[in-house]
Amino acid sequence: MKNLLLLFVLASPLAAQSPTAASLAHQVDAHYNHLQSLQARYTERYQGMGLDRTETGSLTLRKPGRMRWSYDSPAGKLFILDGKNAISYTPGDAQAQRIPEKQLDDLRSPLRFLLGHTELAKELDGLSLTAVNGGYTLSGTPKGMQQRVRSLALTVDSTGTIHTMRIEETDGATTTFTFTDMHENIPTKDSDFIFTPPQGVAIINGAAPI
């Protein structure tokens, strides 16, 4: 009996260190609620509809509500949130598409987690936690998107930092974002979040980019 009691006492601190889905979701919320800026490298992979496409680039984020996704290829491809609108532009196109940020209910919508706009435990149905490779994966189904998105999975570390985000749609297509070389709370430039169209390029109202 004493040996069993000793084993229980020794194991208890280890068990206490293991997060629950709810506690880790709160840690992620707190991390990004307090984050003011972020720079990182990203890899975006889309698999579905017979396609397997991978794009890479750099991400700059600044609160409130500003992001810049600069793609490596084609050079000059951009996705910008300026605090009010999202603007998507690919070099060679005659138009850049603009959509109000509040209408971004598409695949990029889960990226608002990086801006600290959500509460994971409230926004994901069936929230679950799995330990993976020294980190954790939080997964669930985004509320209000059940007809389009089967699951959203965030792979995070114990500090609540998101390293991978995977969106699986109901048709089986998946989009995975991986973040590396992350630098938090560093100075950013106002110009990073302003889109100046090249000569001859018009900005039009369009659909949310995928």
PDB file of C-alpha atoms in Angstrom:
ATOM      1  CA  MET A   1       0.000   0.000   0.000  1.00  0.00           C
ATOM      2  CA  LYS A   2       2.811   2.413   0.856  1.00  0.00           C
ATOM      3  CA  ASN A   3       4.493   1.685  -2.470  1.00  0.00           C
ATOM      4  CA  LEU A   4       1.250   2.410  -4.323  1.00  0.00           C
ATOM      5  CA  LEU A   5       0.814   5.650  -2.381  1.00  0.00           C
ATOM      6  CA  LEU A   6       4.390   6.692  -3.146  1.00  0.00           C
ATOM      7  CA  LEU A   7       3.875   5.939  -6.830  1.00  0.00           C
ATOM      8  CA  PHE A   8       0.714   8.066  -6.833  1.00  0.00           C
ATOM      9  CA  VAL A   9       2.500  10.984  -5.145  1.00  0.00           C
ATOM     10  CA  LEU A  10       5.405  10.846  -7.591  1.00  0.00           C
ATOM     11  CA  ALA A  11       3.120  10.608 -10.617  1.00  0.00           C
ATOM     12  CA  SER A  12       0.795  13.426  -9.569  1.00  0.00           C
ATOM     13  CA  PRO A  13       3.114  16.343 -10.540  1.00  0.00           C
ATOM     14  CA  LEU A  14       3.601  14.788 -13.982  1.00  0.00           C
ATOM     15  CA  ALA A  15      -0.126  14.447 -14.456  1.00  0.00           C
ATOM     16  CA  ALA A  16      -0.631  18.025 -13.309  1.00  0.00           C
ATOM     17  CA  GLN A  17       1.715  19.202 -16.065  1.00  0.00           C
ATOM     18  CA  SER A  18      -0.345  17.590 -18.812  1.00  0.00           C
ATOM     19  CA  PRO A  19      -2.818  20.136 -20.199  1.00  0.00           C
ATOM     20  CA  THR A  20      -6.435  19.468 -21.003  1.00  0.00           C
ATOM     21  CA  ALA A  21      -8.006  20.537 -24.272  1.00  0.00           C
ATOM     22  CA  ALA A  22      -9.752  23.417 -22.489  1.00  0.00           C
ATOM     23  CA  SER A  23      -6.661  24.625 -20.604  1.00  0.00           C
ATOM     24  CA  LEU A  24      -4.425  24.514 -23.685  1.00  0.00           C
ATOM     25  CA  ALA A  25      -7.079  26.274 -25.787  1.00  0.00           C
ATOM     26  CA  HIS A  26      -7.107  29.013 -23.138  1.00  0.00           C
ATOM     27  CA  GLN A  27      -3.289  29.167 -23.334  1.00  0.00           C
ATOM     28  CA  VAL A  28      -3.472  29.647 -27.109  1.00  0.00           C
ATOM     29  CA  ASP A  29      -6.117  32.379 -26.690  1.00  0.00           C
ATOM     30  CA  ALA A  30      -4.007  34.168 -24.075  1.00  0.00           C
ATOM     31  CA  HIS A  31      -0.840  33.932 -26.179  1.00  0.00           C
ATOM     32  CA  TYR A  32      -2.378  35.577 -29.227  1.00  0.00           C
ATOM     33  CA  ASN A  33      -4.502  38.034 -27.248  1.00  0.00           C
ATOM     34  CA  HIS A  34      -1.282  39.468 -25.810  1.00  0.00           C
ATOM     35  CA  LEU A  35       0.717  39.260 -29.032  1.00  0.00           C
ATOM     36  CA  GLN A  36       1.249  42.645 -30.691  1.00  0.00           C
ATOM     37  CA  SER A  37       3.201  41.681 -33.809  1.00  0.00           C
ATOM     38  CA  LEU A  38       4.628  38.625 -35.532  1.00  0.00           C
ATOM     39  CA  GLN A  39       6.960  37.840 -38.400  1.00  0.00           C
ATOM     40  CA  ALA A  40       7.340  34.282 -39.687  1.00  0.00           C
ATOM     41  CA  ARG A  41       7.999  32.085 -42.668  1.00  0.00           C
ATOM     42  CA  TYR A  42       5.058  30.001 -43.847  1.00  0.00           C
ATOM     43  CA  THR A  43       4.342  27.046 -46.083  1.00  0.00           C
ATOM     44  CA  GLU A  44       0.808  26.662 -47.423  1.00  0.00           C
ATOM     45  CA  ARG A  45      -0.155  23.315 -48.957  1.00  0.00           C
ATOM     46  CA  TYR A  46      -3.489  22.649 -50.656  1.00  0.00           C
ATOM     47  CA  GLN A  47      -4.522  19.106 -51.527  1.00  0.00           C
ATOM     48  CA  GLY A  48      -7.840  18.465 -53.241  1.00  0.00           C
ATOM     49  CA  MET A  49      -9.792  18.437 -56.507  1.00  0.00           C
ATOM     50  CA  GLY A  50      -6.863  16.665 -58.159  1.00  0.00           C
ATOM     51  CA  LEU A  51      -4.417  19.348 -57.055  1.00  0.00           C
ATOM     52  CA  ASP A  52      -1.401  19.223 -54.755  1.00  0.00           C
ATOM     53  CA  ARG A  53      -0.064  22.779 -54.561  1.00  0.00           C
ATOM     54  CA  THR A  54       2.546  24.157 -52.167  1.00  0.00           C
ATOM     55  CA  GLU A  55       3.347  27.854 -51.771  1.00  0.00           C
ATOM     56  CA  THR A  56       5.802  29.540 -49.433  1.00  0.00           C
ATOM     57  CA  GLY A  57       6.465  33.060 -48.284  1.00  0.00           C
ATOM     58  CA  SER A  58       6.711  35.440 -45.357  1.00  0.00           C
ATOM     59  CA  LEU A  59       4.038  36.654 -42.960  1.00  0.00           C
ATOM     60  CA  THR A  60       3.924  39.956 -41.092  1.00  0.00           C
ATOM     61  CA  LEU A  61       1.186  40.566 -38.529  1.00  0.00           C
ATOM     62  CA  ARG A  62       0.351  43.603 -36.418  1.00  0.00           C
ATOM     63  CA  LYS A  63      -2.605  44.277 -34.213  1.00  0.00           C
ATOM     64  CA  PRO A  64      -5.244  45.377 -34.608  1.00  0.00           C
ATOM     65  CA  GLY A  65      -6.296  43.361 -37.645  1.00  0.00           C
ATOM     66  CA  ARG A  66      -3.323  43.728 -39.979  1.00  0.00           C
ATOM     67  CA  MET A  67      -1.553  40.993 -41.932  1.00  0.00           C
ATOM     68  CA  ARG A  68       0.686  40.749 -44.969  1.00  0.00           C
ATOM     69  CA  TRP A  69       1.269  37.456 -46.768  1.00  0.00           C
ATOM     70  CA  SER A  70       4.107  37.852 -49.297  1.00  0.00           C
ATOM     71  CA  TYR A  71       4.499  34.827 -51.561  1.00  0.00           C
ATOM     72  CA  ASP A  72       7.859  33.629 -52.867  1.00  0.00           C
ATOM     73  CA  SER A  73       6.381  32.494 -56.175  1.00  0.00           C
ATOM     74  CA  PRO A  74       5.257  34.288 -58.099  1.00  0.00           C
ATOM     75  CA  ALA A  75       7.285  37.095 -56.565  1.00  0.00           C
ATOM     76  CA  GLY A  76       4.994  39.990 -55.742  1.00  0.00           C
ATOM     77  CA  LYS A  77       1.879  37.908 -55.019  1.00  0.00           C
ATOM     78  CA  LEU A  78       0.206  39.411 -51.947  1.00  0.00           C
ATOM     79  CA  PHE A  79      -2.628  38.913 -49.519  1.00  0.00           C
ATOM     80  CA  ILE A  80      -3.079  41.918 -47.217  1.00  0.00           C
ATOM     81  CA  LEU A  81      -5.436  42.722 -44.356  1.00  0.00           C
ATOM     82  CA  ASP A  82      -5.310  46.471 -43.753  1.00  0.00           C
ATOM     83  CA  GLY A  83      -7.605  46.521 -40.731  1.00  0.00           C
ATOM     84  CA  LYS A  84     -10.787  46.942 -42.778  1.00  0.00           C
ATOM     85  CA  ASN A  85     -10.397  45.042 -46.028  1.00  0.00           C
ATOM     86  CA  ALA A  86      -8.546  42.079 -47.463  1.00  0.00           C
ATOM     87  CA  ILE A  87      -6.773  42.612 -50.771  1.00  0.00           C
ATOM     88  CA  SER A  88      -5.476  39.794 -52.964  1.00  0.00           C
ATOM     89  CA  TYR A  89      -3.155  40.458 -55.905  1.00  0.00           C
ATOM     90  CA  THR A  90      -1.099  38.299 -58.274  1.00  0.00           C
ATOM     91  CA  PRO A  91       1.492  39.959 -60.564  1.00  0.00           C
ATOM     92  CA  GLY A  92       0.353  40.088 -64.151  1.00  0.00           C
ATOM     93  CA  ASP A  93      -3.330  40.396 -63.236  1.00  0.00           C
ATOM     94  CA  ALA A  94      -5.118  43.531 -64.374  1.00  0.00           C
ATOM     95  CA  GLN A  95      -7.104  43.658 -61.133  1.00  0.00           C
ATOM     96  CA  ALA A  96      -6.619  43.251 -57.409  1.00  0.00           C
ATOM     97  CA  GLN A  97      -9.591  41.907 -55.471  1.00  0.00           C
ATOM     98  CA  ARG A  98     -10.865  43.567 -52.307  1.00  0.00           C
ATOM     99  CA  ILE A  99     -13.341  42.186 -49.770  1.00  0.00           C
ATOM    100  CA  PRO A 100     -14.375  43.523 -46.343  1.00  0.00           C
ATOM    101  CA  GLU A 101     -12.517  41.658 -43.613  1.00  0.00           C
ATOM    102  CA  LYS A 102     -15.774  40.830 -41.812  1.00  0.00           C
ATOM    103  CA  GLN A 103     -16.856  38.773 -44.850  1.00  0.00           C
ATOM    104  CA  LEU A 104     -13.843  36.487 -44.677  1.00  0.00           C
ATOM    105  CA  ASP A 105     -15.725  33.308 -43.828  1.00  0.00           C
ATOM    106  CA  ASP A 106     -13.630  31.178 -46.150  1.00  0.00           C
ATOM    107  CA  LEU A 107     -10.491  29.077 -45.691  1.00  0.00           C
ATOM    108  CA  ARG A 108      -8.483  32.014 -44.412  1.00  0.00           C
ATOM    109  CA  SER A 109     -11.013  32.711 -41.687  1.00  0.00           C
ATOM    110  CA  PRO A 110      -9.302  30.392 -39.161  1.00  0.00           C
ATOM    111  CA  LEU A 111      -6.171  32.520 -39.542  1.00  0.00           C
ATOM    112  CA  ARG A 112      -7.890  35.125 -37.389  1.00  0.00           C
ATOM    113  CA  PHE A 113      -6.703  32.945 -34.491  1.00  0.00           C
ATOM    114  CA  LEU A 114      -3.307  34.556 -35.068  1.00  0.00           C
ATOM    115  CA  LEU A 115      -4.897  37.959 -34.458  1.00  0.00           C
ATOM    116  CA  GLY A 116      -6.386  36.868 -31.130  1.00  0.00           C
ATOM    117  CA  HIS A 117      -9.958  37.346 -32.305  1.00  0.00           C
ATOM    118  CA  THR A 118     -11.399  34.091 -31.003  1.00  0.00           C
ATOM    119  CA  GLU A 119     -11.964  31.775 -28.074  1.00  0.00           C
ATOM    120  CA  LEU A 120     -11.067  28.302 -29.267  1.00  0.00           C
ATOM    121  CA  ALA A 121     -13.163  26.418 -26.747  1.00  0.00           C
ATOM    122  CA  LYS A 122     -16.260  28.351 -27.794  1.00  0.00           C
ATOM    123  CA  GLU A 123     -15.614  28.335 -31.539  1.00  0.00           C
ATOM    124  CA  LEU A 124     -14.748  24.674 -32.036  1.00  0.00           C
ATOM    125  CA  ASP A 125     -17.316  21.924 -31.502  1.00  0.00           C
ATOM    126  CA  GLY A 126     -15.984  18.603 -30.218  1.00  0.00           C
ATOM    127  CA  LEU A 127     -12.682  20.139 -29.079  1.00  0.00           C
ATOM    128  CA  SER A 128     -10.098  17.414 -28.447  1.00  0.00           C
ATOM    129  CA  LEU A 129      -6.412  17.220 -27.545  1.00  0.00           C
ATOM    130  CA  THR A 130      -3.728  14.827 -28.805  1.00  0.00           C
ATOM    131  CA  ALA A 131      -0.050  14.780 -27.810  1.00  0.00           C
ATOM    132  CA  VAL A 132       2.253  14.767 -30.876  1.00  0.00           C
ATOM    133  CA  ASN A 133       6.058  14.967 -31.167  1.00  0.00           C
ATOM    134  CA  GLY A 134       6.624  16.992 -28.030  1.00  0.00           C
ATOM    135  CA  GLY A 135       3.656  19.266 -28.738  1.00  0.00           C
ATOM    136  CA  TYR A 136      -0.106  19.019 -28.907  1.00  0.00           C
ATOM    137  CA  THR A 137      -2.850  19.087 -31.516  1.00  0.00           C
ATOM    138  CA  LEU A 138      -6.136  20.800 -30.709  1.00  0.00           C
ATOM    139  CA  SER A 139      -8.906  19.884 -33.127  1.00  0.00           C
ATOM    140  CA  GLY A 140     -12.602  20.449 -33.607  1.00  0.00           C
ATOM    141  CA  THR A 141     -15.223  21.661 -36.075  1.00  0.00           C
ATOM    142  CA  PRO A 142     -15.622  25.446 -36.471  1.00  0.00           C
ATOM    143  CA  LYS A 143     -19.103  26.569 -35.465  1.00  0.00           C
ATOM    144  CA  GLY A 144     -21.229  27.758 -38.371  1.00  0.00           C
ATOM    145  CA  MET A 145     -18.926  26.137 -40.946  1.00  0.00           C
ATOM    146  CA  GLN A 146     -20.001  22.513 -40.496  1.00  0.00           C
ATOM    147  CA  GLN A 147     -21.310  22.191 -44.044  1.00  0.00           C
ATOM    148  CA  ARG A 148     -17.952  23.186 -45.494  1.00  0.00           C
ATOM    149  CA  VAL A 149     -15.267  22.376 -42.906  1.00  0.00           C
ATOM    150  CA  ARG A 150     -14.997  18.940 -41.316  1.00  0.00           C
ATOM    151  CA  SER A 151     -12.206  19.853 -38.907  1.00  0.00           C
ATOM    152  CA  LEU A 152      -9.662  22.460 -37.918  1.00  0.00           C
ATOM    153  CA  ALA A 153      -6.498  21.187 -36.221  1.00  0.00           C
ATOM    154  CA  LEU A 154      -3.908  23.413 -34.551  1.00  0.00           C
ATOM    155  CA  THR A 155      -0.549  21.948 -33.576  1.00  0.00           C
ATOM    156  CA  VAL A 156       0.831  24.062 -30.733  1.00  0.00           C
ATOM    157  CA  ASP A 157       3.521  23.956 -28.064  1.00  0.00           C
ATOM    158  CA  SER A 158       3.106  24.360 -24.306  1.00  0.00           C
ATOM    159  CA  THR A 159       3.356  28.176 -24.583  1.00  0.00           C
ATOM    160  CA  GLY A 160       0.302  28.270 -26.859  1.00  0.00           C
ATOM    161  CA  THR A 161       2.278  29.104 -30.012  1.00  0.00           C
ATOM    162  CA  ILE A 162       0.691  27.772 -33.214  1.00  0.00           C
ATOM    163  CA  HIS A 163       3.145  25.884 -35.441  1.00  0.00           C
ATOM    164  CA  THR A 164       0.747  24.161 -37.846  1.00  0.00           C
ATOM    165  CA  MET A 165      -2.851  24.764 -38.874  1.00  0.00           C
ATOM    166  CA  ARG A 166      -4.753  22.171 -40.920  1.00  0.00           C
ATOM    167  CA  ILE A 167      -8.224  22.710 -42.373  1.00  0.00           C
ATOM    168  CA  GLU A 168     -10.081  19.688 -43.754  1.00  0.00           C
ATOM    169  CA  GLU A 169     -13.156  20.404 -45.858  1.00  0.00           C
ATOM    170  CA  THR A 170     -16.175  18.161 -46.156  1.00  0.00           C
ATOM    171  CA  ASP A 171     -15.200  17.235 -49.730  1.00  0.00           C
ATOM    172  CA  GLY A 172     -11.867  15.867 -48.488  1.00  0.00           C
ATOM    173  CA  ALA A 173      -9.697  18.802 -49.567  1.00  0.00           C
ATOM    174  CA  THR A 174      -7.121  19.963 -47.027  1.00  0.00           C
ATOM    175  CA  THR A 175      -5.157  23.173 -46.550  1.00  0.00           C
ATOM    176  CA  THR A 176      -2.166  23.108 -44.213  1.00  0.00           C
ATOM    177  CA  PHE A 177      -0.219  26.123 -42.976  1.00  0.00           C
ATOM    178  CA  THR A 178       3.161  25.581 -41.299  1.00  0.00           C
ATOM    179  CA  PHE A 179       4.935  28.446 -39.514  1.00  0.00           C
ATOM    180  CA  THR A 180       8.687  28.618 -38.882  1.00  0.00           C
ATOM    181  CA  ASP A 181      11.335  31.212 -37.961  1.00  0.00           C
ATOM    182  CA  MET A 182       8.837  33.118 -35.816  1.00  0.00           C
ATOM    183  CA  HIS A 183       9.693  36.467 -34.216  1.00  0.00           C
ATOM    184  CA  GLU A 184       7.143  38.034 -31.874  1.00  0.00           C
ATOM    185  CA  ASN A 185       6.515  41.628 -30.752  1.00  0.00           C
ATOM    186  CA  ILE A 186       9.029  43.232 -33.087  1.00  0.00           C
ATOM    187  CA  PRO A 187       8.738  46.585 -34.914  1.00  0.00           C
ATOM    188  CA  THR A 188       6.722  46.618 -38.154  1.00  0.00           C
ATOM    189  CA  LYS A 189       6.224  49.240 -40.850  1.00  0.00           C
ATOM    190  CA  ASP A 190       2.907  50.905 -41.678  1.00  0.00           C
ATOM    191  CA  SER A 191       3.705  50.411 -45.359  1.00  0.00           C
ATOM    192  CA  ASP A 192       3.639  46.636 -44.899  1.00  0.00           C
ATOM    193  CA  PHE A 193      -0.155  46.798 -44.618  1.00  0.00           C
ATOM    194  CA  ILE A 194      -0.910  49.260 -47.417  1.00  0.00           C
ATOM    195  CA  PHE A 195      -1.516  47.998 -50.940  1.00  0.00           C
ATOM    196  CA  THR A 196      -0.377  50.371 -53.671  1.00  0.00           C
ATOM    197  CA  PRO A 197      -1.530  48.925 -57.008  1.00  0.00           C
ATOM    198  CA  PRO A 198       0.972  48.877 -59.859  1.00  0.00           C
ATOM    199  CA  GLN A 199       0.257  51.234 -62.722  1.00  0.00           C
ATOM    200  CA  GLY A 200      -2.764  50.086 -64.703  1.00  0.00           C
ATOM    201  CA  VAL A 201      -4.044  47.711 -61.996  1.00  0.00           C
ATOM    202  CA  ALA A 202      -7.569  48.383 -60.716  1.00  0.00           C
ATOM    203  CA  ILE A 203      -8.899  47.380 -57.305  1.00  0.00           C
ATOM    204  CA  ILE A 204     -12.321  45.740 -57.565  1.00  0.00           C
ATOM    205  CA  ASN A 205     -14.717  44.221 -55.074  1.00  0.00           C
ATOM    206  CA  GLY A 206     -14.449  40.451 -55.266  1.00  0.00           C
ATOM    207  CA  ALA A 207     -14.981  37.119 -53.559  1.00  0.00           C
ATOM    208  CA  ALA A 208     -12.911  35.900 -50.617  1.00  0.00           C
ATOM    209  CA  PRO A 209      -9.634  34.383 -51.854  1.00  0.00           C
ATOM    210  CA  ILE A 210      -8.998  30.665 -51.385  1.00  0.00           C
TER     211      ILE A 210
END
